[in-house]
PDB file of C-alpha atoms and ligand atoms in Angstrom:
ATOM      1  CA  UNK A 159       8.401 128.364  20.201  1.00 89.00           C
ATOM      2  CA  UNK A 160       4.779 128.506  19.379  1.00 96.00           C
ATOM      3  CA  UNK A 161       4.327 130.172  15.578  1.00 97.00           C
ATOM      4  CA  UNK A 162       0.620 130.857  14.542  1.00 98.00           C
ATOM      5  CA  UNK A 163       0.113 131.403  10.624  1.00 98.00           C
ATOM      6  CA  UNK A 164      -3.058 132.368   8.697  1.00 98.00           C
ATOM      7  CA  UNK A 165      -2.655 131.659   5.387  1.00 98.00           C
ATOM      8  CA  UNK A 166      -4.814 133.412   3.723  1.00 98.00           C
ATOM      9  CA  UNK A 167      -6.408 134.207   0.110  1.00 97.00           C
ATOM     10  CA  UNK A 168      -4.324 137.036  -0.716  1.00 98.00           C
ATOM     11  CA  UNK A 169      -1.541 137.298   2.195  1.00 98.00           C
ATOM     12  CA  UNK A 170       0.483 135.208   4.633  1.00 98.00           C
ATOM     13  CA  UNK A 171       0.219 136.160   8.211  1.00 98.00           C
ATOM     14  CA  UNK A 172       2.907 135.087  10.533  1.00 98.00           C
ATOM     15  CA  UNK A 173       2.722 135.614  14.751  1.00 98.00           C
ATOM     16  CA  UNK A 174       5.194 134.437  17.385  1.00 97.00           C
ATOM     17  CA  UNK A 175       6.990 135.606  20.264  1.00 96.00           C
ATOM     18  CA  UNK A 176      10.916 136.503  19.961  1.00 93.00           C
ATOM     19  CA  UNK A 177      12.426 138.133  22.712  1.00 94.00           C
ATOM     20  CA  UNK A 178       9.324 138.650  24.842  1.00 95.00           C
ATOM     21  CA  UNK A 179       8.010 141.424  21.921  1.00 95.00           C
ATOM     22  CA  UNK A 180       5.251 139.853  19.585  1.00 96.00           C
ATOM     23  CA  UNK A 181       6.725 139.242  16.185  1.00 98.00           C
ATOM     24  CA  UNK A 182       4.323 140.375  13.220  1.00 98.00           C
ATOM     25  CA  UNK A 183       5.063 139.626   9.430  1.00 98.00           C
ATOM     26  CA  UNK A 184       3.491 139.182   6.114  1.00 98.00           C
ATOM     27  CA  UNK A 185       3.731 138.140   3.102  1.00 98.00           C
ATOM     28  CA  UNK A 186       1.915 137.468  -0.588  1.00 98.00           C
ATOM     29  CA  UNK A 187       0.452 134.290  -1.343  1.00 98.00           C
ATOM     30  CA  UNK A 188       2.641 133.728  -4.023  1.00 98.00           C
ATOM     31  CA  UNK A 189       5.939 133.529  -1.350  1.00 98.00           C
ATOM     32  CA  UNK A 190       4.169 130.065   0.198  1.00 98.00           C
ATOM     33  CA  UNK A 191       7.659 127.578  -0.482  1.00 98.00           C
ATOM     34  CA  UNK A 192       9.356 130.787   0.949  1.00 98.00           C
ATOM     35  CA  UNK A 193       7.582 130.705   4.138  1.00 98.00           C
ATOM     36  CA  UNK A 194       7.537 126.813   4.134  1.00 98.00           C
ATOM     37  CA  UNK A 195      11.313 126.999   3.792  1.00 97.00           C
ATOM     38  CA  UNK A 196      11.366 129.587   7.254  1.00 97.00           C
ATOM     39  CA  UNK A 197       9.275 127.097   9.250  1.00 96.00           C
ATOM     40  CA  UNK A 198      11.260 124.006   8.340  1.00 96.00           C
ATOM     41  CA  UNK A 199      14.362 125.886   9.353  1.00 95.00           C
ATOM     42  CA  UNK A 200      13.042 126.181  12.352  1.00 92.00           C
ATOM     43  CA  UNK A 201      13.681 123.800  14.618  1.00 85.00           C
ATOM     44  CA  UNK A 202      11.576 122.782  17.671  1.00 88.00           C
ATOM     45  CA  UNK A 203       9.112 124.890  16.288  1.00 93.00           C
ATOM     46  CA  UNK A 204       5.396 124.359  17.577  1.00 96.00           C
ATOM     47  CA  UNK A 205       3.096 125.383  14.220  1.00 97.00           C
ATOM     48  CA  UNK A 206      -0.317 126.149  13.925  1.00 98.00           C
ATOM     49  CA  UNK A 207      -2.714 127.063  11.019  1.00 98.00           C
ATOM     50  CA  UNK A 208      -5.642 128.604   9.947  1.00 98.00           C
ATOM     51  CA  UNK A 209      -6.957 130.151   6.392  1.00 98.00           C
ATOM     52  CA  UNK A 210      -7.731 128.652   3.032  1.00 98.00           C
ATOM     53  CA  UNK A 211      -4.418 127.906   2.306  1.00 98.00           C
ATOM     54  CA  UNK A 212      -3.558 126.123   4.962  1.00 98.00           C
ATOM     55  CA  UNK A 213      -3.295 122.736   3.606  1.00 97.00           C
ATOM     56  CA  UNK A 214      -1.281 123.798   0.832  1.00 98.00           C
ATOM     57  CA  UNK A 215       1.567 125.020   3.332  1.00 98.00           C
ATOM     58  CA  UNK A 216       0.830 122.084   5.015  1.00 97.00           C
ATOM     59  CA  UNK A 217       1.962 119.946   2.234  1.00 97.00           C
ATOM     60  CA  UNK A 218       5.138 122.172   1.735  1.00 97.00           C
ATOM     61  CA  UNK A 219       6.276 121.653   5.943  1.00 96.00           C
ATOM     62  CA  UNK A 220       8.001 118.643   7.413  1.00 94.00           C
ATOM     63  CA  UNK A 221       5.854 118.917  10.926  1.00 90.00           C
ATOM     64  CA  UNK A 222       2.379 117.557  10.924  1.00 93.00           C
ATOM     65  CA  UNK A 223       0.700 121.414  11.962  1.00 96.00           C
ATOM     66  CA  UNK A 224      -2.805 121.540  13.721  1.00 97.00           C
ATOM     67  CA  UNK A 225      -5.046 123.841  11.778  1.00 97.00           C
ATOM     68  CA  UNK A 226      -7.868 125.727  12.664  1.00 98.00           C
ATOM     69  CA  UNK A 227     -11.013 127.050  11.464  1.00 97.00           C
ATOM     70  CA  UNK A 228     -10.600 130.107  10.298  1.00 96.00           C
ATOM     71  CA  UNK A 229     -13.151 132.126  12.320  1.00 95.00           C
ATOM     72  CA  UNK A 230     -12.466 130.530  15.364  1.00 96.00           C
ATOM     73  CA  UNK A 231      -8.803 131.609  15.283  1.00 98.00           C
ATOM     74  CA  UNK A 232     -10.049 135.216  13.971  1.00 97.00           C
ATOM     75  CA  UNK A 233     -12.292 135.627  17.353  1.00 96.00           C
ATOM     76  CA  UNK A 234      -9.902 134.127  19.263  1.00 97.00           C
ATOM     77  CA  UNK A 235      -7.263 136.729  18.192  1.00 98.00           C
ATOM     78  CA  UNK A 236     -10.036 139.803  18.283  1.00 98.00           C
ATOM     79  CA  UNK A 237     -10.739 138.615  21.871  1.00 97.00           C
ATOM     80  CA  UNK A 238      -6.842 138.831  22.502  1.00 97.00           C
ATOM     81  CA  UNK A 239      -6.739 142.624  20.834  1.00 98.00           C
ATOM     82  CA  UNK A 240      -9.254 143.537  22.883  1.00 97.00           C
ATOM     83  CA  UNK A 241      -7.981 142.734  26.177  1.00 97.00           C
ATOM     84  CA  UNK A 242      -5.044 144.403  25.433  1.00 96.00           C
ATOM     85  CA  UNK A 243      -7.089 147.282  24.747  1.00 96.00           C
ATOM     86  CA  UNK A 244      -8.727 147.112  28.053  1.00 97.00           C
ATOM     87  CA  UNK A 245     -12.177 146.637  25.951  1.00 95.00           C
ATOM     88  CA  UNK A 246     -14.924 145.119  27.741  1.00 93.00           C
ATOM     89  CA  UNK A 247     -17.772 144.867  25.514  1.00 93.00           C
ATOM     90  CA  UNK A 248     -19.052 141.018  25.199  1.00 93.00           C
ATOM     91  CA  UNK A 249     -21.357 141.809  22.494  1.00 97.00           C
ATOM     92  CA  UNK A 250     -19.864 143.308  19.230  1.00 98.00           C
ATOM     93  CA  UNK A 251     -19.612 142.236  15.443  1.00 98.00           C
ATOM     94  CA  UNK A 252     -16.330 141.633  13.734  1.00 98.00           C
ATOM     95  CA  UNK A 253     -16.412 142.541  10.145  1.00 98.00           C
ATOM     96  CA  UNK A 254     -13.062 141.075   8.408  1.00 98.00           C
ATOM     97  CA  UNK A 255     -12.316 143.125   5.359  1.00 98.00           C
ATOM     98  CA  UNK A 256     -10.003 140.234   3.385  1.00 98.00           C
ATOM     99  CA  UNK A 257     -10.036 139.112   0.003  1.00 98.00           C
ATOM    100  CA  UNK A 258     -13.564 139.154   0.791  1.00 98.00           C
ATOM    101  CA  UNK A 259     -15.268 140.337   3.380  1.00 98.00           C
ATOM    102  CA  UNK A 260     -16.633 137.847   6.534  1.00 98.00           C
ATOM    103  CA  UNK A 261     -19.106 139.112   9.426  1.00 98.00           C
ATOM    104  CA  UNK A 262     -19.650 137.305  12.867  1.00 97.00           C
ATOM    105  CA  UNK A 263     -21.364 138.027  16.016  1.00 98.00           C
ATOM    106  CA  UNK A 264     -19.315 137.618  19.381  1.00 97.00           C
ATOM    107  CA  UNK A 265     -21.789 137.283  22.536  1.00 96.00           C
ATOM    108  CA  UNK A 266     -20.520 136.864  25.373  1.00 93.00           C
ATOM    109  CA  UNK A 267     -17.285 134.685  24.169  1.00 90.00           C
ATOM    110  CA  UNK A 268     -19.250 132.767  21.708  1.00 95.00           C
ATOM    111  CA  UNK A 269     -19.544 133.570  18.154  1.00 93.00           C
ATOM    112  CA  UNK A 270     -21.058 132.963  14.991  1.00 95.00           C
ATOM    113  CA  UNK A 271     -21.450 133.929  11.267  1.00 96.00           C
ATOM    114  CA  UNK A 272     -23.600 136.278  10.441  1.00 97.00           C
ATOM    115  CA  UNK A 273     -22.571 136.332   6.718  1.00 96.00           C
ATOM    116  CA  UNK A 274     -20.480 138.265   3.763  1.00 97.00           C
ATOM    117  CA  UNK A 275     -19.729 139.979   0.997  1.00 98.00           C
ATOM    118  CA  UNK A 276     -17.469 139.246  -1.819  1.00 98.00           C
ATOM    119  CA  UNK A 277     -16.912 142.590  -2.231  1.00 98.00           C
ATOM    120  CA  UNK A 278     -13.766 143.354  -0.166  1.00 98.00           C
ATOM    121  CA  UNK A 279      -9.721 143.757  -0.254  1.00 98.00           C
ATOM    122  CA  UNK A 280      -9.415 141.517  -3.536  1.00 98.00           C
ATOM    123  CA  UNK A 281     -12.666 143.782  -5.455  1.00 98.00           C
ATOM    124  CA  UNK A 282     -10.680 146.811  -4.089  1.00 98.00           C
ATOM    125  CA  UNK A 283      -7.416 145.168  -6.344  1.00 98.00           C
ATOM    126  CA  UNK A 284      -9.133 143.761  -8.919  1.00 98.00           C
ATOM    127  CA  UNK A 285     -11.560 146.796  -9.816  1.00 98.00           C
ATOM    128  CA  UNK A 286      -8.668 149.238  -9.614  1.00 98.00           C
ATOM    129  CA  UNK A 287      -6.357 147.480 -12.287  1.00 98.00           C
ATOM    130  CA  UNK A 288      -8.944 147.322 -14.304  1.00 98.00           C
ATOM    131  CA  UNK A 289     -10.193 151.063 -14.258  1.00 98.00           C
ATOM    132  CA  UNK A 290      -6.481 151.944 -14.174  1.00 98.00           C
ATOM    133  CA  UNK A 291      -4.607 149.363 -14.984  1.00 98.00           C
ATOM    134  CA  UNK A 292      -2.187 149.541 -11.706  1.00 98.00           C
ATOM    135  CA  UNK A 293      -1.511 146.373  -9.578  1.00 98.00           C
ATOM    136  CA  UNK A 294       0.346 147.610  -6.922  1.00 98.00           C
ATOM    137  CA  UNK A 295      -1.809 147.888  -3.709  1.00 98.00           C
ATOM    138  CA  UNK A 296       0.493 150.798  -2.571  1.00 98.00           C
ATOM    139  CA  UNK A 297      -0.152 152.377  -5.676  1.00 98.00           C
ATOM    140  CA  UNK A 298      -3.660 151.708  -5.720  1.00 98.00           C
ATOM    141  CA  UNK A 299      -4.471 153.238  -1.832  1.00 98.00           C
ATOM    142  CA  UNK A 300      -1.980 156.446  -2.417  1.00 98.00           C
ATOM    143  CA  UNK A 301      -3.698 157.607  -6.130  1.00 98.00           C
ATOM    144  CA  UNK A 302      -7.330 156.872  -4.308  1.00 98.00           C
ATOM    145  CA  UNK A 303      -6.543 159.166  -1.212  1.00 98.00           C
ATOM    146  CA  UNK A 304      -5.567 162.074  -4.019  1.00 98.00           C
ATOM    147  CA  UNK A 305      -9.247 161.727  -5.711  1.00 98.00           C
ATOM    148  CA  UNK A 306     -12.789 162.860  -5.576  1.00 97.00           C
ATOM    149  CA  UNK A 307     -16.015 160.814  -5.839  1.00 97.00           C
ATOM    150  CA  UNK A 308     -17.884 163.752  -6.644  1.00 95.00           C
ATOM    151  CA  UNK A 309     -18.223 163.412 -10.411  1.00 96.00           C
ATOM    152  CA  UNK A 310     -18.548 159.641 -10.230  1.00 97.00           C
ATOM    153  CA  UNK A 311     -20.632 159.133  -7.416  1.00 98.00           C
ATOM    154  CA  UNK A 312     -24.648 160.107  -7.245  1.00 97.00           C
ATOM    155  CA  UNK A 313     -25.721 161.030  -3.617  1.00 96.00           C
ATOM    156  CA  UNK A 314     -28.982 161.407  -2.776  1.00 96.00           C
ATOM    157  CA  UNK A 315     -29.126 164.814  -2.676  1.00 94.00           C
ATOM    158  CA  UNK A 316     -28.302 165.429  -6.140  1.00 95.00           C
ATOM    159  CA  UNK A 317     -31.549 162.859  -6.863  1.00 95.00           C
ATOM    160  CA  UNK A 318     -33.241 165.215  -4.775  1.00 96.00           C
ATOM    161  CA  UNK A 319     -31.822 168.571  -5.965  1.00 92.00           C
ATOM    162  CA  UNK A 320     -33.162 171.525  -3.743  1.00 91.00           C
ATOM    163  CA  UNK A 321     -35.690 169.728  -1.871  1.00 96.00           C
ATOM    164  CA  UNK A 322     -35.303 168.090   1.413  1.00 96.00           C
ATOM    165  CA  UNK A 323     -34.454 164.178   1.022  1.00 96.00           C
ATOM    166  CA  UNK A 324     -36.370 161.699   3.483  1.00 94.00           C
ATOM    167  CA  UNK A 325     -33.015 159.968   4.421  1.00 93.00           C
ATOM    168  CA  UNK A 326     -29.703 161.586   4.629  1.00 91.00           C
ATOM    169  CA  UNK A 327     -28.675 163.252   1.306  1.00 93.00           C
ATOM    170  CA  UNK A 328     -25.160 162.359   1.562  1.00 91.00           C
ATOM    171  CA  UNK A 329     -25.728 158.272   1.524  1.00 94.00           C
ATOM    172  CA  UNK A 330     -24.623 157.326  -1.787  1.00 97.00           C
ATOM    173  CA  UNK A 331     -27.240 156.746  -3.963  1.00 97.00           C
ATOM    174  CA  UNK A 332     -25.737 155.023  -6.584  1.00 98.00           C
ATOM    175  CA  UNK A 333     -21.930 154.218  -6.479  1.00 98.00           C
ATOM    176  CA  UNK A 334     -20.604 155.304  -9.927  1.00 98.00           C
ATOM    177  CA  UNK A 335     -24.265 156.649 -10.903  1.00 97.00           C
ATOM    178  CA  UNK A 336     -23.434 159.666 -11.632  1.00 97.00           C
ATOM    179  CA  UNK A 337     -21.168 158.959 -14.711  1.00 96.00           C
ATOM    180  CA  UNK A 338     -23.216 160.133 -17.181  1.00 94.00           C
ATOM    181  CA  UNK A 339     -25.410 162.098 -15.275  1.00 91.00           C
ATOM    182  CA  UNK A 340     -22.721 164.707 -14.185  1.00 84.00           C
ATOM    183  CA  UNK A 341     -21.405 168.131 -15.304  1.00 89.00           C
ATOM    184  CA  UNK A 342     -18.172 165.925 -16.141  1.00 90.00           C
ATOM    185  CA  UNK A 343     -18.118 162.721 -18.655  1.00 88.00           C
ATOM    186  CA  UNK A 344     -15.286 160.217 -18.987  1.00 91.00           C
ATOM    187  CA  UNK A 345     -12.508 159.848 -19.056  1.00 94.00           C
ATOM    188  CA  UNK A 346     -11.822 160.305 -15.603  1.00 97.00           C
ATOM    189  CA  UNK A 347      -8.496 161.036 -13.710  1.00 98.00           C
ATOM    190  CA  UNK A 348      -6.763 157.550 -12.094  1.00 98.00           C
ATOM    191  CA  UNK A 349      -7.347 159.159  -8.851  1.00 98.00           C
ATOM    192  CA  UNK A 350     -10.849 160.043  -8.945  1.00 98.00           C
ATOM    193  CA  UNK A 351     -11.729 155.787 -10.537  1.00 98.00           C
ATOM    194  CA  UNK A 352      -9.404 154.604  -7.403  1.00 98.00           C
ATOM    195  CA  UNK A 353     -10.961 156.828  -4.541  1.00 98.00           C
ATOM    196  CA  UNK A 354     -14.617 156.098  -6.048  1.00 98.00           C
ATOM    197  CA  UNK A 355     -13.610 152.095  -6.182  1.00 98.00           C
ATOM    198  CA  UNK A 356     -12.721 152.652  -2.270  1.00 98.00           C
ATOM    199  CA  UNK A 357     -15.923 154.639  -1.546  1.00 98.00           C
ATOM    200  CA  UNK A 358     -17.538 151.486  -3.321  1.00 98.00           C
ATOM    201  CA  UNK A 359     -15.835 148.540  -1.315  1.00 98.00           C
ATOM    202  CA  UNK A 360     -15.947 150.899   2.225  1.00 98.00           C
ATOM    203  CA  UNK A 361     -19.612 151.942   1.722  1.00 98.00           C
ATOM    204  CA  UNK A 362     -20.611 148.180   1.052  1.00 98.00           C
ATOM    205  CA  UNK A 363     -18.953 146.737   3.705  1.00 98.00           C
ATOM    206  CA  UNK A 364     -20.091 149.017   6.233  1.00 98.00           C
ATOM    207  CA  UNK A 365     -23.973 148.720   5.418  1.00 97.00           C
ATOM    208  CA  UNK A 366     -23.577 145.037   5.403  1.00 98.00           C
ATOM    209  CA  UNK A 367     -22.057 145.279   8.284  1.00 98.00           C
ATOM    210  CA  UNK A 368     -24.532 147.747  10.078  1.00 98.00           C
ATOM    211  CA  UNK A 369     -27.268 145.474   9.065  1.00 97.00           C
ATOM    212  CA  UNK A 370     -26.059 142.639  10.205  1.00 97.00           C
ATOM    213  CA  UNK A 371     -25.444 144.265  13.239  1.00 97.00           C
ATOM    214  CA  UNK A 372     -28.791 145.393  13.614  1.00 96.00           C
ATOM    215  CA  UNK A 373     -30.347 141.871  13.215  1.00 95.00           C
ATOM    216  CA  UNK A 374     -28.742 140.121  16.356  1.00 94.00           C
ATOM    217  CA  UNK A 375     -28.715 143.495  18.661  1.00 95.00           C
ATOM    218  CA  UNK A 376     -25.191 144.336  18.201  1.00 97.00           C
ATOM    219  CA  UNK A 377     -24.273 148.300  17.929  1.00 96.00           C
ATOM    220  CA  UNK A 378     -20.284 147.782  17.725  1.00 98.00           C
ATOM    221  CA  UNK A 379     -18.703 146.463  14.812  1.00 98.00           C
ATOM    222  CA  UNK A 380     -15.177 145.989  14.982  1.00 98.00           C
ATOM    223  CA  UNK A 381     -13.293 146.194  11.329  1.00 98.00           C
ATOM    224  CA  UNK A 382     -10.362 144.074  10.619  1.00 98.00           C
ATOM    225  CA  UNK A 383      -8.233 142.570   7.557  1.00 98.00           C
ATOM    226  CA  UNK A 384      -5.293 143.790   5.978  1.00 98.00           C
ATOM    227  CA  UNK A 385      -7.578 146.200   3.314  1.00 98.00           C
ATOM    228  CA  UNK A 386      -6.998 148.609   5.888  1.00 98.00           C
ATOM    229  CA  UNK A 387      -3.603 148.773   5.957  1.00 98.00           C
ATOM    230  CA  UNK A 388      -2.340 151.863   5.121  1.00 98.00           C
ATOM    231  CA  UNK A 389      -5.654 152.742   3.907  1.00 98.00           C
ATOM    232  CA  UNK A 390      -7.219 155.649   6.162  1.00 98.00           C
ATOM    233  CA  UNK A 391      -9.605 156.701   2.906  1.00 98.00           C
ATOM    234  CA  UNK A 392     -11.227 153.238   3.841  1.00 98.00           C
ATOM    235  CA  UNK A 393     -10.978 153.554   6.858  1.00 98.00           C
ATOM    236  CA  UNK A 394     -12.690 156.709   6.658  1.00 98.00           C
ATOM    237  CA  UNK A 395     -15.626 156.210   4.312  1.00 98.00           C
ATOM    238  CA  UNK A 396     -15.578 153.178   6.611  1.00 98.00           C
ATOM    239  CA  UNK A 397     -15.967 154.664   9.768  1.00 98.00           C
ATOM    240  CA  UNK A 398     -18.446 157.626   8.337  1.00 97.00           C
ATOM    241  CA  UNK A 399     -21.070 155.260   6.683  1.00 96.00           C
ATOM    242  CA  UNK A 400     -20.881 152.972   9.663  1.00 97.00           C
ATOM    243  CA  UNK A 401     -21.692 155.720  11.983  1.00 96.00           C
ATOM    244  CA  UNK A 402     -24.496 157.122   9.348  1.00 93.00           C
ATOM    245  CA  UNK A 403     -26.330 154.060   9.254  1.00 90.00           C
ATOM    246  CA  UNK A 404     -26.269 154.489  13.638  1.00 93.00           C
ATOM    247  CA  UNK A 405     -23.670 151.928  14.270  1.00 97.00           C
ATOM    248  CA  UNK A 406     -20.323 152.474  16.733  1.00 98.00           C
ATOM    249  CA  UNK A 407     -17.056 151.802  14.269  1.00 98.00           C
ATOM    250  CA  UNK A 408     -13.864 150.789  16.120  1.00 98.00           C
ATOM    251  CA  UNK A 409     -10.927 149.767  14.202  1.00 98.00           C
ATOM    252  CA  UNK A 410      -8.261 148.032  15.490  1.00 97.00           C
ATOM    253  CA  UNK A 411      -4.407 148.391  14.862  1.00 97.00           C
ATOM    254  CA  UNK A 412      -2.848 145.488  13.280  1.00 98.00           C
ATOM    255  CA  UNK A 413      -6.243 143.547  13.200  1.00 98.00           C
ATOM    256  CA  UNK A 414      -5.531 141.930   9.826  1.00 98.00           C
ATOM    257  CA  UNK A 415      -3.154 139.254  12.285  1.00 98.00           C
ATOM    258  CA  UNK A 416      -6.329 138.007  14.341  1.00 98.00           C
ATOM    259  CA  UNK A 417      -5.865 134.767  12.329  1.00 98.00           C
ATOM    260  CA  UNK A 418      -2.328 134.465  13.158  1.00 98.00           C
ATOM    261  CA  UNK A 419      -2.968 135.411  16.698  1.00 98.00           C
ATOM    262  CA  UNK A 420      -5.504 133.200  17.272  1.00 98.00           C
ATOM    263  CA  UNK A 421      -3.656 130.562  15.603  1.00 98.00           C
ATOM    264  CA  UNK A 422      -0.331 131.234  17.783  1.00 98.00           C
ATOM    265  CA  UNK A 423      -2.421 131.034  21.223  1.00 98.00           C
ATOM    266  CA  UNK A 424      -3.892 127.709  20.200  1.00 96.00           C
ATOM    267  CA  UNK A 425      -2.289 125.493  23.235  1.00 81.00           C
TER     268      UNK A 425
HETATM  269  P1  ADP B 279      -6.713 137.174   3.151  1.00 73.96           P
HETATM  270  O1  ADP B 279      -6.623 136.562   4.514  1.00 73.96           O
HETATM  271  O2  ADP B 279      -7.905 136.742   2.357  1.00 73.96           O
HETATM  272  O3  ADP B 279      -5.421 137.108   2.393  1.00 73.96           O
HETATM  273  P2  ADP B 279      -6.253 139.889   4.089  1.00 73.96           P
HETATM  274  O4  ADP B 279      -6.923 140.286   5.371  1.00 73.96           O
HETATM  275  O5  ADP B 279      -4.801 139.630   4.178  1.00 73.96           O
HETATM  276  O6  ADP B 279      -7.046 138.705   3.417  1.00 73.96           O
HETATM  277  O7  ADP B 279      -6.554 141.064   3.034  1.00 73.96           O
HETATM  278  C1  ADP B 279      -6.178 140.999   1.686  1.00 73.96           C
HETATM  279  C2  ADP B 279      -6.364 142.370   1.068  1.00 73.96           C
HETATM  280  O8  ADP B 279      -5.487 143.298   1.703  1.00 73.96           O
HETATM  281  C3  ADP B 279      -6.026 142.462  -0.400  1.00 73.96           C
HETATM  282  O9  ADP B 279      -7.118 142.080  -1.205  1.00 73.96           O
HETATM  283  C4  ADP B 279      -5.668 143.927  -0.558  1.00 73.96           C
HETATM  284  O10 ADP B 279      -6.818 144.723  -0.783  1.00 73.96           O
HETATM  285  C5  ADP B 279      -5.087 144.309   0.799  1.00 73.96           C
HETATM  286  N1  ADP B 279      -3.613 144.384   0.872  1.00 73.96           N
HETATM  287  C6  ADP B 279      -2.938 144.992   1.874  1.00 73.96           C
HETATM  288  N2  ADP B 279      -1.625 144.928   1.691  1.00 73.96           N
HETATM  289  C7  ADP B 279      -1.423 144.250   0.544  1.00 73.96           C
HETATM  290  C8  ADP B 279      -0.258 143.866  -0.178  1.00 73.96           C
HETATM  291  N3  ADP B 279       0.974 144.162   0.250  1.00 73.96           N
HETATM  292  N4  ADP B 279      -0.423 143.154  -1.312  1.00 73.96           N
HETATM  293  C9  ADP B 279      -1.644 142.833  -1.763  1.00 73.96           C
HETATM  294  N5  ADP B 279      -2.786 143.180  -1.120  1.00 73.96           N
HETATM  295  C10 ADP B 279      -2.690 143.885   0.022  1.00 73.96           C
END
């Protein structure tokens, strides 16, 4: 049995094949002897690897695993998703919303980075707890989908009150700008911090994104990583600013496993 495993930053993701149906799990960084344990209980297992922490489950697994660059087993496993999907393009970006945030251009089944951010899945964490103190991701996502940016967040029509703006006026200005500009002043409800953190991290990754896209031709920028799960307000601001800035968003389910994917169809 072939098992493919991206080890990543923040998360563990695990793909094989049990019973003809593709097998899908997850699980924190901090559980690395526990999935070393599950693959040396596996016997006649054929393991491969990809993600920063590769090596360190390496040295925790009695089989000598082959590992893999990580964005090489990321493309790999887009390319997979979108054959499934009956998706054609050949040119597109992939924009992998991690602990931080990698781009690469796919053309024509090669690919290459374009760049990052650092601001991605693990700012989305880290800026949360410490607006709000919560560390839960679930936590985090559900109180940011109950909140408004409007207080926190300066647009650029409120720069440009009651004339007409020369670019959109509902691009973001100034992502918590408006703190002390506004009708309201701190403190600020949990909810409204958390959804204006997300509006931060979405609206970042998606001009990066669109930008880099824009440099090497590319109008389609497919958005992965496991900061989406469960997260439709990023997905959302996500999709919106991508499509504001005139590129085609396309999101695709259970795209944080790419890694794993790619990792598992290594021959
Ligand atoms: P990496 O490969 O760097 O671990 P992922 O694509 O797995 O990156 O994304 C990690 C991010 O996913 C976290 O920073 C967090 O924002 C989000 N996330 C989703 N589910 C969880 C979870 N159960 N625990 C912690 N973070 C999670």
């Amino acid at each position: 049995m072939n098992i493919g495993i991206d080890a990543g930053g923040t998360l563990i993701k695990i793909a094989y094949m049990e019973h003809n149906s593709l097998i899908l799990n997850k699980f924190p960084v901090s559980e690395l002897a526990h999935v070393a344990d599950w693959i040396n209980g596996r016997d006649n297992a054929r393991i491969c690897m990809t993600g920063g922490k590769a090596s360190a489950l390496q040295s925790l697994i009695h089989l000598k695993a082959p590992e893999l660059v990580e964005f090489d087993a990321t493309c790999r496993g887009v390319e997979y998703f979108l054959e499934k999907l009956g998706v054609t393009e050949s040119q597109y970006v992939v924009t992998n919303v991690g602990t931080g945030t990698s781009i690469h251009l796919i053309d024509s089944g090669q690919h290459r980075r374009l760049g990052g951010t650092g601001v991605g899945g693990g700012t989305l964490i880290g800026l949360s707890h410490l607006l709000t103190g919560l560390t839960n991701y679930e936590e985090i996502i559900q109180a940011a989908a109950k909140g408004s940016r409007d207080q926190i967040d300066l647009k650029v029509s409120h720069i440009y009150e009651g004339v007409e703006p020369p670019i959109p006026g509902d691009l973001t200005a100034s992502n918590f700008g408006r703190i002390l500009q506004g009708a309201s002043h701190p403190p600020f409800s949990r909810e409204e911090l958390l959804a204006s953190v997300v509006g931060l991290v979405g609206e970042t990754v998606a001009t990066v994104s669109v930008l880099a896209a824009g440099q090497s031709g590319a109008t389609t920028v497919i958005f992965i990583g496991s900061s989406f799960i469960g997260n439709n307000l990023l997905k959302d601001v996500v999709q919106r600013y991508t499509k504001l800035r005139g590129a085609a968003p396309l999101f695709i389910e259970n795209g944080e496993y790419a890694g794993a994917i790619g990792a598992w169809l290594h021959e």
